[in-house]
Coordinates of N, CA and C and ligand atoms in Angstrom, one line a residue:
X95 N 40.3 -4.2 7.0 CA 39.0 -4.8 6.5 C 39.2 -5.1 5.0
X96 N 38.8 -6.3 4.6 CA 38.9 -6.6 3.2 C 37.8 -6.0 2.4
X97 N 38.2 -5.5 1.2 CA 37.1 -5.0 0.3 C 36.4 -6.2 -0.3
X98 N 35.2 -6.0 -0.9 CA 34.4 -7.0 -1.5 C 35.3 -7.7 -2.6
X99 N 36.0 -7.0 -3.4 CA 36.9 -7.5 -4.4 C 37.9 -8.5 -3.8
X100 N 38.5 -8.1 -2.7 CA 39.5 -9.0 -2.1 C 38.9 -10.3 -1.6
X101 N 37.7 -10.2 -1.0 CA 37.0 -11.4 -0.5 C 36.7 -12.3 -1.6
X102 N 36.2 -11.8 -2.8 CA 35.9 -12.7 -3.9 C 37.2 -13.2 -4.5
X103 N 38.3 -12.4 -4.6 CA 39.5 -12.9 -5.2 C 40.2 -13.9 -4.4
X104 N 40.1 -13.8 -3.1 CA 40.7 -14.8 -2.2 C 40.0 -16.1 -2.4
X105 N 38.7 -16.1 -2.4 CA 37.9 -17.4 -2.6 C 38.3 -18.0 -3.9
X106 N 38.4 -17.2 -4.9 CA 38.7 -17.7 -6.3 C 40.2 -18.3 -6.3
X107 N 41.1 -17.6 -5.6 CA 42.5 -18.1 -5.6 C 42.6 -19.4 -4.9
X108 N 41.6 -19.7 -4.0 CA 41.6 -21.0 -3.3 C 40.7 -21.9 -4.0
X109 N 40.2 -21.6 -5.2 CA 39.3 -22.4 -6.0 C 38.1 -22.8 -5.3
X110 N 37.5 -21.8 -4.5 CA 36.3 -22.0 -3.8 C 35.2 -21.2 -4.4
X111 N 34.0 -21.8 -4.4 CA 32.8 -21.0 -4.8 C 32.0 -20.6 -3.6
X112 N 32.2 -21.2 -2.5 CA 31.4 -20.9 -1.3 C 32.2 -19.9 -0.4
X113 N 31.5 -18.8 -0.1 CA 32.1 -17.9 0.9 C 31.7 -18.4 2.3
X114 N 32.5 -18.2 3.3 CA 32.1 -18.5 4.6 C 31.1 -17.4 5.1
X115 N 30.5 -17.7 6.2 CA 29.6 -16.8 6.8 C 30.2 -15.4 7.1
X116 N 31.4 -15.4 7.5 CA 32.1 -14.2 7.8 C 32.4 -13.4 6.6
X117 N 32.8 -14.0 5.5 CA 33.1 -13.4 4.2 C 31.8 -12.8 3.6
X118 N 30.7 -13.7 3.7 CA 29.5 -13.3 3.1 C 28.9 -12.0 3.9
X119 N 29.0 -12.1 5.2 CA 28.5 -10.9 6.0 C 29.3 -9.7 5.7
X120 N 30.6 -9.8 5.5 CA 31.4 -8.6 5.2 C 31.0 -8.0 3.9
X121 N 30.8 -8.8 2.9 CA 30.3 -8.3 1.6 C 29.0 -7.6 1.7
X122 N 28.1 -8.2 2.5 CA 26.8 -7.6 2.6 C 26.8 -6.3 3.4
X123 N 27.7 -6.3 4.5 CA 27.8 -5.1 5.3 C 28.3 -3.9 4.4
X124 N 29.2 -4.2 3.5 CA 29.7 -3.1 2.6 C 28.6 -2.6 1.7
X125 N 27.6 -3.5 1.5 CA 26.5 -3.0 0.6 C 25.4 -2.4 1.4
X126 N 25.7 -2.1 2.7 CA 24.7 -1.4 3.6 C 23.6 -2.3 4.1
X127 N 23.8 -3.6 4.1 CA 22.8 -4.5 4.6 C 23.2 -4.9 6.0
X128 N 22.2 -4.8 6.9 CA 22.5 -5.0 8.3 C 22.7 -6.4 8.7
X129 N 23.9 -6.7 9.2 CA 24.3 -8.1 9.6 C 24.8 -8.0 11.1
X130 N 24.8 -9.1 11.8 CA 25.4 -9.2 13.1 C 26.9 -9.2 13.0
X131 N 27.5 -8.2 13.7 CA 29.0 -8.1 13.7 C 29.6 -9.4 14.0
X132 N 30.4 -9.9 13.1 CA 31.0 -11.3 13.3 C 32.5 -11.4 13.1
X133 N 33.2 -12.0 14.0 CA 34.7 -12.0 13.9 C 35.2 -13.4 13.9
X134 N 36.3 -13.6 13.2 CA 36.9 -14.9 13.1 C 37.9 -15.1 14.3
X135 N 37.9 -16.3 14.9 CA 38.9 -16.6 16.0 C 39.5 -17.9 15.6
X136 N 40.8 -18.0 15.8 CA 41.5 -19.2 15.4 C 42.2 -20.0 16.6
X137 N 41.9 -19.5 17.8 CA 42.3 -20.3 19.0 C 41.3 -20.1 20.1
X138 N 41.5 -20.9 21.1 CA 40.6 -20.7 22.3 C 40.8 -19.4 23.0
X139 N 42.0 -19.0 23.1 CA 42.3 -17.7 23.7 C 41.6 -16.6 23.0
X140 N 41.7 -16.6 21.6 CA 41.1 -15.6 20.8 C 39.6 -15.6 20.9
X141 N 39.0 -16.8 20.9 CA 37.6 -16.9 21.0 C 37.1 -16.2 22.3
X142 N 37.8 -16.4 23.3 CA 37.4 -15.9 24.6 C 37.6 -14.3 24.6
X143 N 38.8 -13.9 24.1 CA 39.0 -12.4 24.2 C 38.0 -11.7 23.3
X144 N 37.7 -12.2 22.1 CA 36.7 -11.6 21.2 C 35.4 -11.6 21.9
X145 N 35.0 -12.7 22.6 CA 33.7 -12.7 23.3 C 33.6 -11.6 24.3
X146 N 34.7 -11.4 25.0 CA 34.7 -10.4 26.1 C 34.6 -9.0 25.5
X147 N 35.2 -8.8 24.3 CA 35.1 -7.5 23.7 C 33.6 -7.3 23.2
X148 N 33.0 -8.3 22.6 CA 31.7 -8.1 22.0 C 30.6 -8.1 23.1
X149 N 30.8 -8.8 24.2 CA 29.9 -8.9 25.3 C 29.0 -10.1 25.2
X150 N 28.7 -10.7 26.4 CA 27.9 -11.9 26.4 C 26.4 -11.6 26.4
X151 N 25.5 -12.5 26.0 CA 25.7 -13.8 25.5 C 26.3 -13.9 24.1
X152 N 27.0 -14.9 23.8 CA 27.7 -15.1 22.5 C 27.2 -16.3 21.7
X153 N 27.4 -16.2 20.4 CA 27.2 -17.4 19.6 C 28.5 -17.8 18.9
X154 N 28.8 -19.0 18.9 CA 30.0 -19.5 18.1 C 29.5 -20.4 17.0
X155 N 30.2 -20.3 15.8 CA 29.8 -21.2 14.7 C 31.1 -21.6 14.0
X156 N 31.1 -22.8 13.4 CA 32.2 -23.3 12.6 C 32.4 -22.4 11.4
X157 N 33.6 -22.0 11.1 CA 33.9 -21.2 9.9 C 34.7 -22.1 8.9
X158 N 34.0 -22.8 8.0 CA 34.6 -23.6 7.0 C 33.8 -23.6 5.7
X159 N 34.5 -23.4 4.6 CA 33.7 -23.4 3.3 C 33.2 -24.8 3.0
X160 N 33.6 -25.8 3.7 CA 33.1 -27.2 3.5 C 31.9 -27.6 4.3
X161 N 31.5 -26.7 5.3 CA 30.4 -27.0 6.1 C 29.3 -25.9 5.8
X162 N 28.4 -26.3 5.0 CA 27.4 -25.3 4.6 C 26.2 -25.2 5.6
X163 N 25.8 -26.4 6.1 CA 24.7 -26.4 7.1 C 25.3 -26.6 8.4
X164 N 25.7 -25.4 9.0 CA 26.5 -25.4 10.2 C 25.8 -26.1 11.4
X165 N 24.5 -25.8 11.7 CA 23.9 -26.4 12.9 C 23.7 -27.9 12.8
X166 N 23.4 -28.4 11.6 CA 23.2 -29.8 11.4 C 24.4 -30.6 11.8
X167 N 25.6 -30.0 11.7 CA 26.8 -30.7 11.9 C 27.3 -30.5 13.4
X168 N 26.5 -29.8 14.2 CA 27.0 -29.5 15.6 C 27.9 -28.3 15.5
X169 N 27.8 -27.5 14.5 CA 28.7 -26.4 14.4 C 28.2 -25.0 14.8
X170 N 27.1 -25.0 15.6 CA 26.5 -23.8 16.1 C 26.2 -23.9 17.6
X171 N 26.7 -23.0 18.4 CA 26.4 -23.0 19.8 C 25.9 -21.6 20.2
X172 N 24.7 -21.6 20.7 CA 23.9 -20.3 21.0 C 24.0 -20.0 22.5
X173 N 23.8 -18.7 22.8 CA 23.5 -18.3 24.1 C 24.6 -18.6 25.2
X174 N 25.9 -18.5 24.8 CA 27.0 -18.8 25.7 C 27.2 -17.5 26.6
X175 N 27.2 -17.8 27.9 CA 27.1 -16.7 28.9 C 28.4 -16.3 29.6
X176 N 29.4 -17.3 29.6 CA 30.6 -17.0 30.3 C 31.8 -17.4 29.4
X177 N 33.0 -16.9 29.8 CA 34.2 -17.3 29.0 C 34.4 -18.8 29.1
X178 N 34.0 -19.4 30.2 CA 34.2 -20.9 30.3 C 33.3 -21.6 29.4
X179 N 32.0 -21.2 29.3 CA 31.1 -21.8 28.3 C 31.6 -21.6 26.9
X180 N 32.1 -20.4 26.6 CA 32.6 -20.1 25.3 C 33.8 -21.1 24.9
X181 N 34.7 -21.3 25.9 CA 35.9 -22.1 25.7 C 35.4 -23.6 25.4
X182 N 34.4 -24.0 26.2 CA 34.0 -25.4 26.0 C 33.3 -25.6 24.7
X183 N 32.5 -24.6 24.3 CA 31.7 -24.6 23.0 C 32.7 -24.7 21.9
X184 N 33.8 -23.9 22.0 CA 34.9 -23.9 20.9 C 35.4 -25.4 20.7
X185 N 35.8 -26.0 21.8 CA 36.3 -27.4 21.8 C 35.2 -28.3 21.2
X186 N 34.0 -28.2 21.6 CA 32.9 -29.1 21.2 C 32.7 -28.9 19.7
X187 N 32.7 -27.7 19.2 CA 32.4 -27.5 17.8 C 33.5 -28.1 16.9
X188 N 34.8 -27.9 17.3 CA 35.9 -28.4 16.5 C 35.8 -30.0 16.5
X189 N 35.5 -30.5 17.7 CA 35.5 -32.0 17.8 C 34.4 -32.5 16.9
X190 N 33.2 -31.9 17.0 CA 32.0 -32.4 16.2 C 32.4 -32.3 14.7
X191 N 33.0 -31.2 14.3 CA 33.2 -31.1 12.8 C 34.3 -32.0 12.4
X192 N 35.4 -32.1 13.2 CA 36.5 -33.0 12.8 C 36.0 -34.5 12.7
X193 N 35.0 -34.8 13.5 CA 34.5 -36.2 13.5 C 33.6 -36.4 12.2
X194 N 32.7 -35.4 11.9 CA 31.8 -35.6 10.8 C 32.4 -35.2 9.4
X195 N 33.3 -34.3 9.4 CA 33.9 -33.8 8.2 C 35.5 -33.8 8.3
X196 N 36.1 -35.1 8.4 CA 37.5 -35.1 8.6 C 38.3 -34.4 7.6
X197 N 37.7 -34.2 6.4 CA 38.5 -33.6 5.3 C 38.3 -32.0 5.2
X198 N 37.3 -31.5 6.1 CA 37.0 -30.1 5.9 C 38.1 -29.2 6.2
X199 N 38.2 -28.1 5.4 CA 39.2 -27.1 5.7 C 38.6 -26.1 6.7
X200 N 39.2 -26.0 7.9 CA 38.6 -25.2 8.9 C 39.4 -23.9 9.0
X201 N 38.7 -22.7 8.8 CA 39.3 -21.4 8.9 C 39.4 -21.0 10.4
X202 N 38.5 -21.5 11.2 CA 38.4 -21.2 12.6 C 37.0 -21.2 13.1
X203 N 36.7 -20.4 14.0 CA 35.3 -20.3 14.6 C 34.8 -18.9 14.5
X204 N 33.6 -18.6 14.1 CA 33.1 -17.3 14.1 C 32.5 -16.9 15.4
X205 N 32.7 -15.7 15.8 CA 32.2 -15.2 17.1 C 31.3 -14.0 16.9
X206 N 30.1 -14.1 17.4 CA 29.1 -13.0 17.3 C 28.2 -12.9 18.5
X207 N 27.6 -11.8 18.7 CA 26.7 -11.6 19.8 C 25.4 -12.4 19.5
X208 N 24.8 -12.8 20.6 CA 23.5 -13.4 20.5 C 22.5 -12.3 20.2
X209 N 21.8 -12.3 19.0 CA 20.9 -11.3 18.7 C 19.6 -11.5 19.5
X210 N 18.9 -10.4 19.9 CA 17.6 -10.6 20.6 C 16.6 -11.2 19.7
X211 N 15.7 -12.0 20.3 CA 14.7 -12.7 19.4 C 13.9 -11.7 18.6
X212 N 13.6 -12.1 17.4 CA 12.7 -11.3 16.5 C 11.9 -12.3 15.7
X213 N 11.1 -11.8 14.7 CA 10.4 -12.7 13.8 C 11.4 -13.1 12.7
X214 N 11.6 -14.4 12.5 CA 12.6 -14.8 11.5 C 12.1 -14.8 10.1
X215 N 12.8 -14.0 9.3 CA 12.4 -14.0 7.8 C 13.7 -14.4 7.0
X216 N 13.5 -14.7 5.8 CA 14.6 -15.0 4.9 C 14.5 -14.3 3.6
X217 N 15.6 -13.9 3.1 CA 15.7 -13.4 1.7 C 16.8 -14.2 1.0
X218 N 16.4 -14.7 -0.2 CA 17.3 -15.5 -1.0 C 17.4 -15.0 -2.4
X219 N 18.4 -15.4 -3.1 CA 18.5 -15.1 -4.5 C 19.1 -16.3 -5.2
X220 N 18.4 -16.7 -6.3 CA 19.0 -17.7 -7.2 C 18.9 -17.2 -8.6
X221 N 19.6 -17.8 -9.5 CA 19.6 -17.4 -10.9 C 18.7 -18.3 -11.8
X222 N 17.8 -17.7 -12.5 CA 16.9 -18.5 -13.4 C 17.5 -18.4 -14.8
X223 N 17.5 -19.6 -15.5 CA 18.1 -19.6 -16.8 C 17.4 -18.5 -17.7
X224 N 16.1 -18.3 -17.5 CA 15.4 -17.4 -18.4 C 15.4 -16.0 -17.8
X225 N 15.1 -15.8 -16.5 CA 14.9 -14.5 -16.0 C 16.1 -13.9 -15.3
X226 N 17.2 -14.7 -15.1 CA 18.3 -14.1 -14.4 C 18.0 -14.1 -12.9
X227 N 18.7 -13.2 -12.2 CA 18.6 -13.3 -10.7 C 17.1 -13.0 -10.3
X228 N 16.7 -13.9 -9.4 CA 15.3 -13.8 -8.8 C 15.4 -13.7 -7.3
X229 N 14.8 -12.8 -6.6 CA 14.8 -12.7 -5.2 C 13.6 -13.4 -4.6
X230 N 13.8 -14.1 -3.4 CA 12.8 -14.8 -2.7 C 12.7 -14.1 -1.4
X231 N 11.4 -14.0 -0.9 CA 11.2 -13.6 0.5 C 10.3 -14.6 1.2
X232 N 10.5 -14.8 2.4 CA 9.6 -15.7 3.2 C 9.8 -15.6 4.7
X233 N 9.0 -16.2 5.4 CA 9.2 -16.3 6.9 C 10.1 -17.5 7.2
X234 N 11.0 -17.3 8.2 CA 12.0 -18.3 8.4 C 11.5 -19.6 9.1
X235 N 12.4 -20.5 9.4 CA 12.0 -21.7 10.1 C 11.1 -22.6 9.3
X236 N 10.2 -23.3 10.0 CA 9.4 -24.3 9.4 C 8.4 -23.7 8.3
X237 N 8.1 -22.4 8.5 CA 7.1 -21.9 7.5 C 7.7 -21.9 6.1
X238 N 9.0 -21.7 6.0 CA 9.6 -21.8 4.6 C 10.0 -23.3 4.3
X239 N 10.5 -24.0 5.3 CA 10.9 -25.4 5.0 C 9.8 -26.3 4.7
X240 N 8.7 -26.2 5.4 CA 7.6 -27.2 5.2 C 6.5 -26.6 4.4
X241 N 6.2 -25.4 4.6 CA 5.0 -24.8 4.0 C 5.4 -24.1 2.7
X242 N 6.6 -23.8 2.5 CA 7.1 -23.1 1.2 C 6.3 -21.8 1.0
X243 N 6.1 -21.1 2.1 CA 5.3 -19.9 2.0 C 6.3 -18.7 1.6
X244 N 6.5 -18.6 0.3 CA 7.5 -17.6 -0.1 C 7.0 -16.9 -1.4
X245 N 7.6 -15.7 -1.6 CA 7.2 -15.0 -2.8 C 8.5 -14.7 -3.6
X246 N 8.3 -14.4 -4.9 CA 9.5 -14.2 -5.8 C 9.3 -12.9 -6.6
X247 N 10.4 -12.2 -6.9 CA 10.4 -11.1 -7.9 C 11.7 -11.1 -8.6
X248 N 11.7 -10.7 -9.9 CA 12.9 -10.6 -10.7 C 13.7 -9.4 -10.4
X249 N 15.0 -9.5 -10.3 CA 15.9 -8.4 -10.0 C 16.1 -7.6 -11.3
X250 N 16.1 -6.3 -11.3 CA 16.0 -5.4 -10.2 C 14.6 -5.2 -9.8
X251 N 14.4 -5.1 -8.4 CA 13.0 -4.9 -7.9 C 12.7 -3.4 -7.9
X252 N 11.4 -3.1 -8.1 CA 10.9 -1.8 -7.9 C 10.4 -1.7 -6.4
X253 N 10.2 -0.5 -6.0 CA 9.6 -0.3 -4.6 C 8.3 -1.1 -4.5
X254 N 7.5 -1.0 -5.5 CA 6.2 -1.7 -5.5 C 6.4 -3.2 -5.4
X255 N 7.4 -3.8 -6.1 CA 7.7 -5.2 -6.0 C 8.0 -5.6 -4.5
X256 N 8.9 -4.7 -3.9 CA 9.3 -5.0 -2.5 C 8.1 -5.0 -1.6
X257 N 7.2 -4.0 -1.8 CA 6.0 -3.9 -1.0 C 5.1 -5.1 -1.1
X258 N 4.9 -5.5 -2.4 CA 4.0 -6.6 -2.7 C 4.5 -7.9 -2.3
X259 N 5.8 -8.1 -2.5 CA 6.3 -9.5 -2.2 C 6.3 -9.8 -0.7
X260 N 6.4 -8.8 0.1 CA 6.3 -9.0 1.6 C 4.9 -9.3 2.0
X261 N 4.0 -8.5 1.4 CA 2.6 -8.6 1.8 C 1.9 -9.9 1.2
X262 N 2.4 -10.5 0.1 CA 1.6 -11.6 -0.5 C 1.9 -12.9 0.2
X263 N 2.9 -13.1 1.1 CA 3.0 -14.4 1.7 C 1.9 -14.6 2.7
X264 N 1.5 -15.9 2.9 CA 0.4 -16.2 3.7 C 0.7 -15.8 5.2
X265 N 1.9 -15.9 5.6 CA 2.3 -15.6 6.9 C 2.4 -14.1 7.2
X266 N 2.0 -13.2 6.3 CA 2.1 -11.8 6.5 C 1.5 -11.3 7.8
X267 N 0.4 -11.8 8.3 CA -0.2 -11.4 9.6 C 0.8 -11.5 10.7
X268 N 1.7 -12.5 10.6 CA 2.7 -12.6 11.7 C 3.6 -11.4 11.8
X269 N 3.8 -10.7 10.6 CA 4.7 -9.5 10.6 C 3.9 -8.3 11.2
X270 N 2.6 -8.3 11.1 CA 1.8 -7.2 11.5 C 1.5 -7.3 13.0
X271 N 2.0 -8.3 13.7 CA 1.8 -8.4 15.1 C 0.7 -9.3 15.5
X272 N 0.9 -10.6 15.4 CA -0.2 -11.6 15.6 C -0.3 -11.8 17.1
X273 N -1.5 -11.9 17.6 CA -1.8 -12.2 19.0 C -0.9 -11.5 20.0
X274 N -0.9 -10.2 19.9 CA -0.2 -9.4 20.9 C 1.3 -9.3 20.7
X275 N 1.8 -10.0 19.6 CA 3.3 -9.8 19.3 C 3.5 -8.4 18.8
X276 N 4.7 -7.9 19.0 CA 5.0 -6.6 18.5 C 5.1 -6.6 17.0
X277 N 4.4 -5.6 16.3 CA 4.5 -5.6 14.9 C 6.0 -5.3 14.4
X278 N 6.3 -5.9 13.3 CA 7.6 -5.7 12.7 C 7.6 -4.4 11.8
X279 N 8.8 -3.8 11.8 CA 8.9 -2.6 11.0 C 9.0 -3.1 9.5
X280 N 7.8 -3.1 8.8 CA 7.7 -3.6 7.5 C 8.4 -2.7 6.5
X281 N 8.4 -1.4 6.7 CA 9.0 -0.4 5.8 C 10.5 -0.7 5.8
X282 N 11.1 -1.0 6.9 CA 12.5 -1.4 7.0 C 12.8 -2.6 6.2
X283 N 11.9 -3.6 6.3 CA 12.1 -4.9 5.5 C 12.0 -4.6 4.0
X284 N 11.1 -3.7 3.6 CA 11.1 -3.3 2.2 C 12.4 -2.7 1.7
X285 N 12.9 -1.8 2.5 CA 14.3 -1.2 2.2 C 15.3 -2.3 2.1
X286 N 15.3 -3.2 3.0 CA 16.3 -4.3 3.1 C 16.2 -5.1 1.8
X287 N 15.0 -5.5 1.3 CA 14.8 -6.2 0.1 C 15.4 -5.4 -1.1
X288 N 15.1 -4.1 -1.1 CA 15.7 -3.3 -2.2 C 17.2 -3.2 -2.1
X289 N 17.8 -3.1 -0.9 CA 19.2 -3.1 -0.8 C 19.8 -4.4 -1.3
X290 N 19.2 -5.5 -1.1 CA 19.6 -6.8 -1.6 C 19.5 -6.8 -3.1
X291 N 18.5 -6.3 -3.6 CA 18.3 -6.2 -5.1 C 19.5 -5.4 -5.7
X292 N 19.8 -4.3 -5.1 CA 20.9 -3.4 -5.6 C 22.2 -4.2 -5.5
X293 N 22.4 -4.8 -4.4 CA 23.7 -5.6 -4.2 C 23.8 -6.7 -5.3
X294 N 22.7 -7.4 -5.6 CA 22.8 -8.4 -6.6 C 23.0 -7.8 -8.0
X295 N 22.4 -6.7 -8.3 CA 22.6 -6.0 -9.5 C 24.0 -5.6 -9.7
X296 N 24.7 -5.2 -8.6 CA 26.1 -4.8 -8.7 C 27.1 -5.9 -8.5
X297 N 26.6 -7.1 -8.3 CA 27.5 -8.2 -8.0 C 27.2 -9.4 -8.9
X298 N 27.6 -9.3 -10.2 CA 27.2 -10.4 -11.1 C 27.9 -11.7 -10.8
X299 N 29.0 -11.6 -10.0 CA 29.8 -12.8 -9.6 C 29.0 -13.6 -8.6
X300 N 28.0 -13.0 -7.9 CA 27.2 -13.8 -6.9 C 26.2 -14.6 -7.6
X301 N 26.3 -15.9 -7.4 CA 25.4 -16.9 -8.1 C 24.2 -17.2 -7.3
X302 N 24.4 -17.3 -6.0 CA 23.3 -17.6 -5.0 C 23.6 -16.9 -3.7
X303 N 22.5 -16.5 -3.1 CA 22.6 -15.7 -1.8 C 21.5 -16.3 -0.9
X304 N 21.8 -16.4 0.4 CA 20.8 -16.8 1.4 C 21.0 -16.1 2.6
X305 N 20.1 -15.2 3.0 CA 20.1 -14.6 4.3 C 19.1 -15.3 5.1
X306 N 19.6 -16.3 5.9 CA 18.6 -17.2 6.6 C 19.2 -17.6 8.0
X307 N 18.7 -17.1 9.0 CA 17.6 -16.1 9.1 C 18.0 -14.7 9.2
X308 N 17.0 -13.8 9.0 CA 17.1 -12.4 9.3 C 16.1 -12.2 10.5
X309 N 16.5 -11.6 11.6 CA 15.6 -11.3 12.7 C 15.0 -9.9 12.4
X310 N 13.7 -9.9 12.3 CA 12.9 -8.6 12.1 C 12.3 -8.2 13.4
X311 N 12.5 -6.9 13.7 CA 12.1 -6.2 14.9 C 11.1 -5.1 14.6
X312 N 10.6 -4.5 15.7 CA 9.7 -3.3 15.5 C 10.6 -2.1 15.1
X313 N 11.9 -2.2 15.3 CA 12.8 -1.1 15.0 C 13.9 -1.5 14.1
X314 N 13.7 -2.3 13.1 CA 14.8 -2.7 12.2 C 14.9 -4.2 12.0
X315 N 16.0 -4.6 11.4 CA 16.2 -6.0 11.1 C 17.6 -6.3 11.0
X316 N 18.1 -7.5 11.3 CA 19.5 -7.9 11.2 C 19.6 -9.3 10.7
X317 N 20.5 -9.5 9.8 CA 20.8 -10.9 9.3 C 21.8 -11.6 10.3
X318 N 21.4 -12.8 10.8 CA 22.3 -13.5 11.7 C 23.1 -14.6 11.0
X319 N 22.7 -14.9 9.8 CA 23.4 -15.9 9.0 C 23.4 -15.5 7.5
X320 N 24.5 -15.8 6.8 CA 24.5 -15.4 5.4 C 25.4 -16.4 4.7
X321 N 24.9 -16.7 3.5 CA 25.7 -17.7 2.6 C 25.7 -17.1 1.2
X322 N 26.9 -17.1 0.6 CA 27.0 -16.6 -0.7 C 27.8 -17.7 -1.5
X323 N 27.3 -17.9 -2.7 CA 28.0 -18.8 -3.7 C 28.3 -18.0 -4.9
X324 N 29.6 -18.2 -5.3 CA 30.1 -17.4 -6.5 C 29.9 -18.2 -7.7
X325 N 29.7 -17.5 -8.8 CA 29.6 -18.2 -10.1 C 30.7 -17.6 -11.0
X326 N 30.4 -17.6 -12.3 CA 31.4 -17.2 -13.3 C 31.6 -15.7 -13.2
X327 N 30.4 -15.0 -13.4 CA 30.3 -13.5 -13.4 C 31.6 -12.7 -13.5
Ligands
LIG63 P1 23.0 -22.8 9.7 O1 21.9 -22.2 8.9 O2 24.3 -23.0 8.9 O3 22.7 -24.1 10.3 P2 22.8 -20.4 11.4 O4 23.9 -19.5 11.4 O5 21.6 -20.0 10.6 O6 23.4 -21.8 10.9 O7 22.4 -20.8 12.9 C1 21.3 -21.7 13.2 C2 20.2 -20.9 14.0 O8 20.8 -20.4 15.1 C3 19.6 -19.8 13.2 O9 18.5 -20.2 12.4 C4 19.1 -18.9 14.3 O10 17.9 -19.3 14.8 C5 20.2 -19.1 15.4 N1 21.2 -18.1 15.4 C6 22.3 -18.0 14.6 N2 23.1 -16.9 14.9 C7 22.4 -16.2 15.8 C8 22.7 -15.0 16.5 N3 23.8 -14.3 16.3 N4 21.8 -14.6 17.5 C9 20.7 -15.4 17.8 N5 20.4 -16.5 17.2 C10 21.3 -17.0 16.2
LIG64 MG1 21.1 -20.4 8.6

């Protein structure tokens, strides 16, 4: 397993500022942030054998620092139930990416288990010229994309910041269990926000972070996608 330092050094030695999903998840996992276990495969045989180890259903995604929005490019295949479906999805992903991004450097394909459905939330970090790192919290999907229902706090966050920033979004009732939905473990989300704040404080080289989406459950939460951009730090 690569240490955080090695992951960052490797990206820098390749003159890259974007970490792949796998690299980003590895960094976050080392910081105690819950992510879906994700492995890199570089051949069809490997994609199938890793899928069999992890257990179906499986998700495959393109692993390339040049493809930032993976699903827009046909680079994400969800809910694959058999080795045969996994093999076909592998071919389809590579074909779609090579067509749309002929110049992209492809590391391989990431393999992960299909996470059970939860309420999608996002945590992001960007750096403000005046305030430095700022964390963002919001509900995933269209709520953030169209309605911009998000809250912000400056890093480092206090426990109170974490509590407040989750509760002040308009969509908060969705987390409390709207119309018979199971309520989300909000205390766990508060801890997650604080862990991300700690991670950012300890990682000045991280310029931007995007956990989008995180699936929140009644008994915890897990990030299924992660993006890290490195800066000077
Ligand atoms: P990108 O944001 O680069 O398009 P994502 O990794 O976020 O790609 O995948 C797109 C969508 O697929 C996510 O928003 C999520 O709804 C779903 N998804 C991704 N990974 C998983 C997973 N492991 N389990 C279940 N759903 C997933
Ligand atoms: Mg995403």
